[in-house]
Structure formats: C-alpha cells, structure tokens
C-alpha cells in the first residue's frame, strides 16, 4: 500500500491528453535541463513545486497543488537512457494524463484511509523510485534557494532526506532557472495573450468606475472581463484606492474602501494563460490629480519610457536600470532613490509572478532572446513610506524576441482621468 504503484503502460497513458504544449517543447526543456545537470554535477533533479512540475512534465494540471495533503514529485535523471517520472496520489491518475511523461507512478492511502496523512506513502514511493533508478547514492538537486520553494512541509522534506541517507542534496536552482529564464516563442505567445486580455479587461473596468464603487467591485469587474476574454487563471490582482490606500501596493481589494471625487485607483497584476502571467499597472483618477501627485506620476512615466528606450538584446541590465533612474535623479531624488523612490526596475515573469532575470541595479547580465520581464520604476510622495500617501508607478511587460524588443502591454500607461 505504501509503495509506488506500477505505471499503467498502454497507448492511451503514454500520450498527453489536452496538453498546453506539444511533446517536442517539453522534450527540449528536459534536454536542456540534462545538459545543465551535467555542467553542475547533478545526477538528477527532484521537483515538488507546481510551476516546475508544470514546466517540465506538463502536468498534472490541477489546483489541488494548493492542498498540502497532496504531494507531487517529478524526477528527471541526468542519464539520457532513464525516463523522467511523474508521481502523485493514486486517485489523481486521471489528471496525470495531462503529462507527456510515459512513466507515471501512483501511491495510495495507508491502511485506515487518512487523506491528511498521505505524506508517508508519498515519501516511500519517492524513495522506491529513486532506488530503482540507482539514485540512492546520487547527487540530487531540489528546490531550496533562489526563490525556489519545495512543495513539501519542512517535516516532509526532512522525512525525504532521512529516507535517502546516501543522497547528497543540492540546489537545483542553476538548472531550473536557466531553463525557465529563456522562453520559447510558444511561451511568449502565452504571455502576449495574457497581457492583451489583462490590458483590455482593466481598461474596460476602469472606464466604468464611478464614485461609490468599492475596490472589490472594481476587482470583480476586472476578473469577470479577464475570464470572459479568455483568461485561464486568475493570476494576481491588487486594486487600491487612494486616499486612504494610495501606498498599499499589492493589497487585496477591500469592500470597505470606495471611490470618491479625487480618488486615485491603482490596479496591479493580471491574469494567466496556461500558467503564464501578465503583470502590469494601470492608474485612473476621478478628476485630475493634484499637481504635486500629477508631477510624480509624470516622473514615473518618463522613467518608464527612458527604460523602454534603453532596452535591447545585448544591453546590460544595469544600464537600463541607470536609464530609468535618471529622471528621478534630475528631479533631486538622488542616486539611491532615497527620497521616496524605491530604486527598483522590475523583474522577470513567467509561470511565476516574479522570476529571473533579476533586474538589479548592479547586474552585469545582458538582455537576451527569450527573456520576458516587467519594468516598473516607482516613486512616492514622501521619503518615508510610513508617511507617504500615494505610490506613483506604471508597469509594462516586455519580451526579447527574434525581432527585437516587444512591448506586450499595449494599452496607454498614462493616468486615465475619469
């Protein structure tokens, strides 16, 4: 009962059903991962986090990942002659058909049938498969740093390591991120679609805003429009109305905060298409913002445009950061943005909302084909965020394609005056 159930190997089970990408796309990802494993001295990677499993295995496609009682494993050996394996609970074998992996293993409940205590059976199953593949004395990469979190509780991770005392555990981040950082044309198309849906939905919803509606009303309208226009996931969405919440970036929309004359509405985030995020910021104001705030939004807008103008394949990330910062410096904010700015440029986006490339000021990395990222220079109306009343920011998404820099967020990013 506790061990891995044998795979059902037949024609129906060896072909992915309703996949998000063709098998060839996933095969290229695994091939690249194996080359990177060779470079970094790893014999295999063991993945438990939803986005990484989706990236390499194409499934299982399910929201049950949110449930800590259900564990999922993907094992990708570096050896080319060994097939990768996807593992999950026996009752989930239906959704496991979304993966292109031919080797699918399942575990069942322990005697007594506790849904809450599936982890011991899962750990035993993972141990058995690793032993079968002669990886019980290997060097295995797991999700352990650089923003990679294992889809296990600390106790489950401890139990897994104790079950495999001969294994040397290392981070798989150099493998996973170097694969995920560069998107294929098909992945970029997912981002392109998510951005188009999000831009249109936000624009549609903001034009309907009137005094008296709440942040939650606006968020609901945006969600409805995103799904109506083709979103496959809710992604991330923050709607804040200032005052009183002009500085509450990333906050959950509240039913208690309503729009009135003079309000500034900041919408941050976007939907997903097959897991790939849009992440943009659009701003609306009920009446023209007061001159000091309008000037700061204009400053953020110029910083956005200067960064966009500096973008290009082969351009150093730090140089684009410098370009975005110059308008703030000319306005007296200083090189470190200490007077109300945040010194940020943006971040990579993909199956995660924030991922590589890391757009740090001191980065010597250059923009290269396949990178998808958000640019979002920001400034506030007070150097102490605890006393600030308004965050002034715009955010757009970009991709480096075969044709050069493509802005994925197509709608206007100036303040929409209602």
Tab-separated table of C-alpha atoms in Angstrom:
chain	number	residue	atom	x	y	z
A	1	UNK	CA	0.000	0.000	0.000
A	2	UNK	CA	2.770	2.441	0.898
A	3	UNK	CA	4.976	1.805	-2.150
A	4	UNK	CA	4.719	3.179	-5.655
A	5	UNK	CA	2.062	1.548	-7.780
A	6	UNK	CA	3.302	0.288	-11.145
A	7	UNK	CA	2.713	2.523	-14.129
A	8	UNK	CA	-0.124	1.584	-16.460
A	9	UNK	CA	1.826	1.439	-19.726
A	10	UNK	CA	-0.514	1.470	-22.666
A	11	UNK	CA	-1.079	3.648	-25.698
A	12	UNK	CA	-3.689	5.830	-24.013
A	13	UNK	CA	-1.479	6.539	-20.999
A	14	UNK	CA	1.695	7.284	-22.969
A	15	UNK	CA	0.204	10.256	-24.827
A	16	UNK	CA	-0.520	13.549	-23.080
A	17	UNK	CA	-4.196	14.439	-23.152
A	18	UNK	CA	-5.150	18.106	-23.657
A	19	UNK	CA	-1.533	19.332	-23.330
A	20	UNK	CA	-0.585	23.005	-23.162
A	21	UNK	CA	2.417	22.492	-25.465
A	22	UNK	CA	3.484	19.794	-27.940
A	23	UNK	CA	5.707	16.995	-26.632
A	24	UNK	CA	8.655	18.384	-28.594
A	25	UNK	CA	8.569	21.564	-26.497
A	26	UNK	CA	8.771	19.612	-23.243
A	27	UNK	CA	11.462	17.320	-24.653
A	28	UNK	CA	13.621	20.364	-25.417
A	29	UNK	CA	13.195	21.585	-21.834
A	30	UNK	CA	14.257	18.245	-20.375
A	31	UNK	CA	17.200	18.005	-22.784
A	32	UNK	CA	18.402	21.444	-21.726
A	33	UNK	CA	17.964	20.530	-18.059
A	34	UNK	CA	20.085	17.421	-18.563
A	35	UNK	CA	22.888	19.420	-20.171
A	36	UNK	CA	22.791	21.806	-17.228
A	37	UNK	CA	22.780	18.908	-14.753
A	38	UNK	CA	25.974	17.664	-16.382
A	39	UNK	CA	27.529	21.125	-16.035
A	40	UNK	CA	26.588	21.399	-12.354
A	41	UNK	CA	27.406	17.849	-11.288
A	42	UNK	CA	23.855	16.685	-10.620
A	43	UNK	CA	22.685	13.127	-11.271
A	44	UNK	CA	19.011	14.102	-11.156
A	45	UNK	CA	16.598	16.798	-10.102
A	46	UNK	CA	13.599	16.101	-7.871
A	47	UNK	CA	10.827	18.665	-8.236
A	48	UNK	CA	7.825	19.151	-5.957
A	49	UNK	CA	6.701	22.704	-6.742
A	50	UNK	CA	3.748	23.250	-9.062
A	51	UNK	CA	5.328	25.651	-11.554
A	52	UNK	CA	8.416	23.497	-12.044
A	53	UNK	CA	6.355	20.334	-12.454
A	54	UNK	CA	4.140	22.093	-14.976
A	55	UNK	CA	7.185	23.404	-16.849
A	56	UNK	CA	8.996	20.095	-17.271
A	57	UNK	CA	6.212	17.496	-17.124
A	58	UNK	CA	3.243	19.452	-18.451
A	59	UNK	CA	1.084	18.257	-15.586
A	60	UNK	CA	-0.745	17.098	-13.577
A	61	UNK	CA	-2.845	20.149	-14.341
A	62	UNK	CA	-4.828	20.740	-11.168
A	63	UNK	CA	-5.400	23.302	-8.430
A	64	UNK	CA	-5.125	20.532	-5.832
A	65	UNK	CA	-1.473	21.630	-5.513
A	66	UNK	CA	-2.873	24.182	-3.034
A	67	UNK	CA	-3.674	21.314	-0.679
A	68	UNK	CA	-0.614	20.388	1.439
A	69	UNK	CA	-2.044	16.898	1.931
A	70	UNK	CA	-1.433	16.089	-1.742
A	71	UNK	CA	2.193	15.720	-2.791
A	72	UNK	CA	3.590	15.583	-6.298
A	73	UNK	CA	7.053	14.534	-7.432
A	74	UNK	CA	8.855	14.804	-10.735
A	75	UNK	CA	12.193	13.037	-11.063
A	76	UNK	CA	14.376	13.898	-14.047
A	77	UNK	CA	17.556	11.785	-14.180
A	78	UNK	CA	20.561	13.255	-15.963
A	79	UNK	CA	21.148	9.910	-17.698
A	80	UNK	CA	19.539	10.052	-21.124
A	81	UNK	CA	18.594	6.377	-21.078
A	82	UNK	CA	16.424	6.844	-17.976
A	83	UNK	CA	12.914	8.177	-18.431
A	84	UNK	CA	11.685	11.049	-16.260
A	85	UNK	CA	8.935	10.142	-13.802
A	86	UNK	CA	5.858	11.942	-12.506
A	87	UNK	CA	4.361	10.733	-9.224
A	88	UNK	CA	1.119	11.552	-7.434
A	89	UNK	CA	-1.703	10.038	-5.409
A	90	UNK	CA	-3.450	7.032	-6.956
A	91	UNK	CA	-6.830	8.779	-7.133
A	92	UNK	CA	-5.301	11.534	-9.311
A	93	UNK	CA	-4.245	9.259	-12.147
A	94	UNK	CA	-6.902	10.850	-14.376
A	95	UNK	CA	-5.353	14.315	-14.247
A	96	UNK	CA	-1.900	12.742	-14.554
A	97	UNK	CA	-2.802	12.055	-18.171
A	98	UNK	CA	-2.048	15.687	-18.937
A	99	UNK	CA	1.682	14.965	-18.633
A	100	UNK	CA	3.756	13.855	-21.605
A	101	UNK	CA	5.863	11.600	-19.344
A	102	UNK	CA	5.265	7.936	-20.132
A	103	UNK	CA	6.436	6.843	-16.682
A	104	UNK	CA	3.689	7.722	-14.215
A	105	UNK	CA	3.670	6.309	-10.703
A	106	UNK	CA	0.972	6.456	-8.051
A	107	UNK	CA	0.720	5.814	-4.340
A	108	UNK	CA	-2.354	5.007	-2.289
A	109	UNK	CA	-3.697	5.671	1.166
A	110	UNK	CA	-2.209	3.813	4.079
A	111	UNK	CA	-4.485	1.337	5.887
A	112	UNK	CA	-7.053	3.462	7.679
A	113	UNK	CA	-7.609	5.738	4.684
A	114	UNK	CA	-6.390	9.063	6.089
A	115	UNK	CA	-6.391	11.834	3.485
A	116	UNK	CA	-4.500	14.029	5.953
A	117	UNK	CA	-1.615	11.557	6.270
A	118	UNK	CA	-0.628	10.826	2.687
A	119	UNK	CA	2.928	12.031	3.108
A	120	UNK	CA	4.447	8.826	4.473
A	121	UNK	CA	3.162	6.842	1.495
A	122	UNK	CA	4.415	9.540	-0.866
A	123	UNK	CA	7.896	9.598	0.688
A	124	UNK	CA	8.116	5.806	0.494
A	125	UNK	CA	7.071	5.901	-3.156
A	126	UNK	CA	9.696	8.530	-3.995
A	127	UNK	CA	12.354	6.522	-2.157
A	128	UNK	CA	11.425	3.376	-4.091
A	129	UNK	CA	11.625	5.079	-7.482
A	130	UNK	CA	14.936	6.775	-6.696
A	131	UNK	CA	16.339	3.440	-5.543
A	132	UNK	CA	15.001	1.678	-8.636
A	133	UNK	CA	16.799	4.221	-10.811
A	134	UNK	CA	20.014	3.735	-8.814
A	135	UNK	CA	19.910	7.264	-7.487
A	136	UNK	CA	20.004	6.255	-3.810
A	137	UNK	CA	23.678	7.282	-3.645
A	138	UNK	CA	23.486	10.123	-6.139
A	139	UNK	CA	23.757	13.903	-6.069
A	140	UNK	CA	20.227	15.233	-6.498
A	141	UNK	CA	19.063	18.801	-6.945
A	142	UNK	CA	15.977	20.017	-5.086
A	143	UNK	CA	14.150	23.345	-4.838
A	144	UNK	CA	15.952	25.010	-1.960
A	145	UNK	CA	17.077	28.549	-2.788
A	146	UNK	CA	16.897	31.489	-5.219
A	147	UNK	CA	13.135	31.785	-4.659
A	148	UNK	CA	12.550	28.085	-5.297
A	149	UNK	CA	10.441	26.577	-2.531
A	150	UNK	CA	9.779	22.863	-2.293
A	151	UNK	CA	6.141	21.823	-2.380
A	152	UNK	CA	6.731	19.991	0.902
A	153	UNK	CA	6.412	20.902	4.546
A	154	UNK	CA	9.703	21.095	6.493
A	155	UNK	CA	8.812	17.750	8.136
A	156	UNK	CA	8.097	16.111	4.779
A	157	UNK	CA	11.406	17.377	3.403
A	158	UNK	CA	13.199	16.071	6.487
A	159	UNK	CA	11.495	12.678	6.105
A	160	UNK	CA	12.501	12.507	2.443
A	161	UNK	CA	16.131	13.238	3.255
A	162	UNK	CA	16.139	10.726	6.112
A	163	UNK	CA	14.678	8.094	3.783
A	164	UNK	CA	17.622	8.576	1.398
A	165	UNK	CA	20.698	8.824	3.667
A	166	UNK	CA	23.088	8.088	0.804
A	167	UNK	CA	21.918	11.012	-1.319
A	168	UNK	CA	23.808	14.294	-1.484
A	169	UNK	CA	21.193	17.039	-1.734
A	170	UNK	CA	21.983	20.270	-3.550
A	171	UNK	CA	20.041	23.136	-5.058
A	172	UNK	CA	18.517	22.648	-8.489
A	173	UNK	CA	18.196	26.426	-8.999
A	174	UNK	CA	21.058	26.695	-11.539
A	175	UNK	CA	19.273	24.119	-13.688
A	176	UNK	CA	15.665	25.210	-13.272
A	177	UNK	CA	16.164	28.950	-13.648
A	178	UNK	CA	18.482	28.705	-16.640
A	179	UNK	CA	15.765	26.693	-18.368
A	180	UNK	CA	12.822	28.854	-17.342
A	181	UNK	CA	14.545	32.218	-17.823
A	182	UNK	CA	14.515	31.958	-21.623
A	183	UNK	CA	11.037	31.464	-23.057
A	184	UNK	CA	10.253	29.771	-26.341
A	185	UNK	CA	8.115	31.535	-28.969
A	186	UNK	CA	5.140	29.473	-27.768
A	187	UNK	CA	5.672	30.608	-24.175
A	188	UNK	CA	5.969	34.232	-25.265
A	189	UNK	CA	2.672	33.855	-27.112
A	190	UNK	CA	1.036	32.800	-23.809
A	191	UNK	CA	2.397	35.970	-22.181
A	192	UNK	CA	1.276	38.040	-25.157
A	193	UNK	CA	-2.256	36.700	-24.849
A	194	UNK	CA	-2.349	37.177	-21.061
A	195	UNK	CA	-1.195	40.786	-21.432
A	196	UNK	CA	-3.749	41.561	-24.140
A	197	UNK	CA	-6.578	40.095	-22.060
A	198	UNK	CA	-5.473	41.945	-18.925
A	199	UNK	CA	-4.999	45.297	-20.668
A	200	UNK	CA	-8.432	45.145	-22.265
A	201	UNK	CA	-10.148	43.959	-19.078
A	202	UNK	CA	-8.596	46.670	-16.896
A	203	UNK	CA	-9.353	49.387	-19.434
A	204	UNK	CA	-12.958	48.194	-19.737
A	205	UNK	CA	-13.449	48.076	-15.960
A	206	UNK	CA	-11.779	51.405	-15.181
A	207	UNK	CA	-13.891	53.284	-17.706
A	208	UNK	CA	-16.973	52.109	-15.790
A	209	UNK	CA	-15.760	53.336	-12.387
A	210	UNK	CA	-17.975	55.885	-10.664
A	211	UNK	CA	-17.994	57.374	-7.150
A	212	UNK	CA	-19.409	54.898	-4.646
A	213	UNK	CA	-17.973	51.682	-6.103
A	214	UNK	CA	-15.558	49.758	-3.897
A	215	UNK	CA	-12.136	48.328	-4.595
A	216	UNK	CA	-13.717	44.888	-4.552
A	217	UNK	CA	-16.355	45.959	-7.093
A	218	UNK	CA	-13.577	47.047	-9.448
A	219	UNK	CA	-11.604	43.841	-8.887
A	220	UNK	CA	-14.704	41.740	-9.544
A	221	UNK	CA	-15.355	43.553	-12.815
A	222	UNK	CA	-11.759	43.041	-13.922
A	223	UNK	CA	-11.865	39.329	-13.083
A	224	UNK	CA	-15.138	38.863	-14.959
A	225	UNK	CA	-13.749	40.637	-18.004
A	226	UNK	CA	-10.478	38.697	-17.931
A	227	UNK	CA	-12.221	35.335	-17.895
A	228	UNK	CA	-14.770	36.473	-20.446
A	229	UNK	CA	-11.920	37.411	-22.766
A	230	UNK	CA	-10.072	34.099	-22.421
A	231	UNK	CA	-8.027	34.021	-19.206
A	232	UNK	CA	-7.353	30.509	-17.911
A	233	UNK	CA	-6.262	31.540	-14.404
A	234	UNK	CA	-6.896	34.412	-12.004
A	235	UNK	CA	-3.211	35.247	-11.629
A	236	UNK	CA	-2.589	38.121	-9.229
A	237	UNK	CA	-4.691	41.246	-8.836
A	238	UNK	CA	-4.488	44.202	-6.471
A	239	UNK	CA	-6.847	47.184	-6.578
A	240	UNK	CA	-6.172	50.084	-4.214
A	241	UNK	CA	-7.897	53.457	-3.944
A	242	UNK	CA	-6.046	56.409	-2.508
A	243	UNK	CA	-6.512	58.069	-0.269
A	244	UNK	CA	-6.650	56.215	2.073
A	245	UNK	CA	-4.817	53.301	0.417
A	246	UNK	CA	-2.652	55.021	-2.175
A	247	UNK	CA	0.522	53.474	-0.765
A	248	UNK	CA	-0.911	49.992	-0.165
A	249	UNK	CA	0.737	48.368	-3.163
A	250	UNK	CA	-0.108	44.654	-3.643
A	251	UNK	CA	-3.033	44.850	-1.195
A	252	UNK	CA	-6.139	42.698	-1.574
A	253	UNK	CA	-9.125	44.712	-2.802
A	254	UNK	CA	-11.366	45.800	0.071
A	255	UNK	CA	-15.174	46.132	0.085
A	256	UNK	CA	-14.820	48.913	2.681
A	257	UNK	CA	-12.775	51.337	0.559
A	258	UNK	CA	-14.832	53.210	-2.019
A	259	UNK	CA	-14.132	55.631	-4.837
A	260	UNK	CA	-14.968	59.308	-4.434
A	261	UNK	CA	-14.103	62.515	-6.243
A	262	UNK	CA	-10.336	62.968	-6.100
A	263	UNK	CA	-9.618	59.234	-5.719
A	264	UNK	CA	-6.664	57.640	-7.482
A	265	UNK	CA	-7.180	53.989	-8.431
A	266	UNK	CA	-4.133	51.775	-8.889
A	267	UNK	CA	-4.618	48.349	-10.499
A	268	UNK	CA	-1.674	45.950	-10.336
A	269	UNK	CA	-1.368	42.420	-11.705
A	270	UNK	CA	-3.116	40.403	-14.348
A	271	UNK	CA	-4.437	37.045	-15.417
A	272	UNK	CA	-2.617	33.926	-16.536
A	273	UNK	CA	-2.907	31.972	-19.758
A	274	UNK	CA	-1.917	28.344	-19.224
A	275	UNK	CA	0.007	29.493	-16.159
A	276	UNK	CA	1.927	32.352	-17.801
A	277	UNK	CA	1.457	35.708	-16.076
A	278	UNK	CA	0.693	39.216	-17.140
A	279	UNK	CA	1.820	41.761	-14.549
A	280	UNK	CA	1.058	45.396	-15.312
A	281	UNK	CA	-0.045	48.543	-13.528
A	282	UNK	CA	-2.655	50.970	-14.772
A	283	UNK	CA	-3.856	54.087	-12.961
A	284	UNK	CA	-7.115	56.056	-13.086
A	285	UNK	CA	-8.152	59.235	-11.272
A	286	UNK	CA	-11.606	60.652	-10.566
A	287	UNK	CA	-10.827	64.180	-11.653
A	288	UNK	CA	-7.328	65.457	-12.308
A	289	UNK	CA	-4.788	64.539	-9.596
A	290	UNK	CA	-3.419	67.470	-7.563
A	291	UNK	CA	-0.320	69.000	-9.202
A	292	UNK	CA	2.300	67.503	-6.812
A	293	UNK	CA	0.942	63.980	-7.381
A	294	UNK	CA	0.475	64.564	-11.112
A	295	UNK	CA	4.128	65.619	-11.348
A	296	UNK	CA	5.260	62.409	-9.629
A	297	UNK	CA	3.178	60.272	-11.979
A	298	UNK	CA	4.722	62.173	-14.886
A	299	UNK	CA	8.145	61.415	-13.438
A	300	UNK	CA	7.336	57.702	-13.168
A	301	UNK	CA	6.017	57.787	-16.740
A	302	UNK	CA	9.263	59.352	-18.029
A	303	UNK	CA	11.322	56.786	-16.116
A	304	UNK	CA	9.260	54.027	-17.725
A	305	UNK	CA	9.785	55.477	-21.207
A	306	UNK	CA	13.522	56.011	-20.705
A	307	UNK	CA	13.929	52.404	-19.582
A	308	UNK	CA	11.947	51.201	-22.581
A	309	UNK	CA	14.118	53.260	-24.954
A	310	UNK	CA	17.278	51.735	-23.465
A	311	UNK	CA	16.121	48.131	-23.822
A	312	UNK	CA	17.692	45.851	-26.392
A	313	UNK	CA	19.254	42.446	-26.895
A	314	UNK	CA	22.798	42.511	-25.566
A	315	UNK	CA	22.168	45.583	-23.400
A	316	UNK	CA	23.388	45.333	-19.821
A	317	UNK	CA	20.547	45.160	-17.281
A	318	UNK	CA	22.339	47.646	-15.036
A	319	UNK	CA	22.462	50.171	-17.886
A	320	UNK	CA	18.689	50.020	-18.345
A	321	UNK	CA	18.363	50.455	-14.596
A	322	UNK	CA	20.520	53.582	-14.847
A	323	UNK	CA	18.353	54.944	-17.672
A	324	UNK	CA	15.178	54.507	-15.624
A	325	UNK	CA	16.747	56.244	-12.642
A	326	UNK	CA	17.964	59.397	-14.412
A	327	UNK	CA	14.609	61.236	-14.425
A	328	UNK	CA	14.388	60.712	-10.664
A	329	UNK	CA	17.952	61.936	-10.145
A	330	UNK	CA	17.295	65.054	-12.230
A	331	UNK	CA	14.279	65.744	-10.014
A	332	UNK	CA	16.513	65.612	-6.949
A	333	UNK	CA	15.797	62.150	-5.622
A	334	UNK	CA	19.440	61.068	-5.526
A	335	UNK	CA	21.227	58.027	-6.985
A	336	UNK	CA	19.765	55.618	-4.446
A	337	UNK	CA	16.185	56.903	-4.736
A	338	UNK	CA	16.249	57.629	-1.012
A	339	UNK	CA	13.724	60.455	-1.197
A	340	UNK	CA	10.615	58.439	-1.884
A	341	UNK	CA	11.766	56.207	-4.708
A	342	UNK	CA	12.373	52.505	-4.403
A	343	UNK	CA	15.364	52.008	-6.669
A	344	UNK	CA	13.637	49.192	-8.500
A	345	UNK	CA	13.493	48.477	-12.199
A	346	UNK	CA	11.344	45.358	-12.363
A	347	UNK	CA	11.562	41.584	-12.543
A	348	UNK	CA	11.268	38.581	-14.807
A	349	UNK	CA	7.869	36.953	-15.261
A	350	UNK	CA	6.799	33.511	-16.417
A	351	UNK	CA	4.982	30.679	-14.703
A	352	UNK	CA	5.820	32.609	-11.522
A	353	UNK	CA	4.888	36.227	-10.955
A	354	UNK	CA	8.498	37.067	-10.058
A	355	UNK	CA	11.376	35.113	-11.537
A	356	UNK	CA	14.617	35.571	-13.464
A	357	UNK	CA	16.047	37.669	-14.962
A	358	UNK	CA	16.784	39.629	-11.811
A	359	UNK	CA	16.732	43.292	-12.858
A	360	UNK	CA	19.159	44.535	-10.217
A	361	UNK	CA	20.951	47.849	-10.483
A	362	UNK	CA	24.367	46.160	-10.200
A	363	UNK	CA	23.598	43.374	-12.686
A	364	UNK	CA	26.121	42.830	-15.483
A	365	UNK	CA	23.840	40.310	-17.170
A	366	UNK	CA	22.597	41.332	-20.601
A	367	UNK	CA	19.117	41.038	-22.038
A	368	UNK	CA	18.885	38.063	-24.377
A	369	UNK	CA	16.359	36.299	-26.587
A	370	UNK	CA	13.502	34.663	-24.745
A	371	UNK	CA	13.557	36.875	-21.667
A	372	UNK	CA	10.150	38.158	-20.546
A	373	UNK	CA	10.065	40.812	-17.853
A	374	UNK	CA	8.247	43.715	-16.222
A	375	UNK	CA	9.572	47.276	-15.983
A	376	UNK	CA	8.113	49.298	-13.069
A	377	UNK	CA	10.111	52.282	-11.773
A	378	UNK	CA	8.274	53.926	-8.887
A	379	UNK	CA	8.261	56.970	-6.646
A	380	UNK	CA	6.131	58.109	-3.700
A	381	UNK	CA	5.169	61.480	-2.258
A	382	UNK	CA	7.239	61.101	0.915
A	383	UNK	CA	10.684	59.600	1.590
A	384	UNK	CA	9.256	57.580	4.489
A	385	UNK	CA	6.781	55.043	3.135
A	386	UNK	CA	5.123	55.034	6.526
A	387	UNK	CA	4.115	58.647	5.953
A	388	UNK	CA	3.586	58.533	2.187
A	389	UNK	CA	0.039	58.748	0.821
A	390	UNK	CA	0.498	57.848	-2.849
A	391	UNK	CA	2.647	55.426	-4.814
A	392	UNK	CA	3.250	56.715	-8.356
A	393	UNK	CA	4.101	53.881	-10.711
A	394	UNK	CA	3.392	52.338	-14.095
A	395	UNK	CA	4.301	48.797	-15.109
A	396	UNK	CA	4.664	47.240	-18.541
A	397	UNK	CA	5.743	43.828	-19.796
A	398	UNK	CA	8.331	43.166	-22.480
A	399	UNK	CA	9.873	40.251	-24.350
A	400	UNK	CA	13.125	39.919	-26.260
A	401	UNK	CA	12.152	38.086	-29.457
A	402	UNK	CA	13.801	37.258	-32.767
A	403	UNK	CA	12.595	40.654	-33.984
A	404	UNK	CA	13.947	42.585	-31.007
A	405	UNK	CA	12.181	44.185	-28.040
A	406	UNK	CA	8.417	43.701	-27.984
A	407	UNK	CA	6.182	45.558	-25.572
A	408	UNK	CA	3.464	43.084	-24.604
A	409	UNK	CA	1.223	45.536	-22.734
A	410	UNK	CA	-0.399	47.520	-25.492
A	411	UNK	CA	-2.767	49.954	-23.755
A	412	UNK	CA	-1.793	53.500	-22.810
A	413	UNK	CA	0.004	53.767	-19.481
A	414	UNK	CA	-0.696	57.387	-18.558
A	415	UNK	CA	-3.155	58.272	-15.804
A	416	UNK	CA	-6.713	57.775	-17.072
A	417	UNK	CA	-8.775	60.753	-15.888
A	418	UNK	CA	-12.398	59.772	-15.327
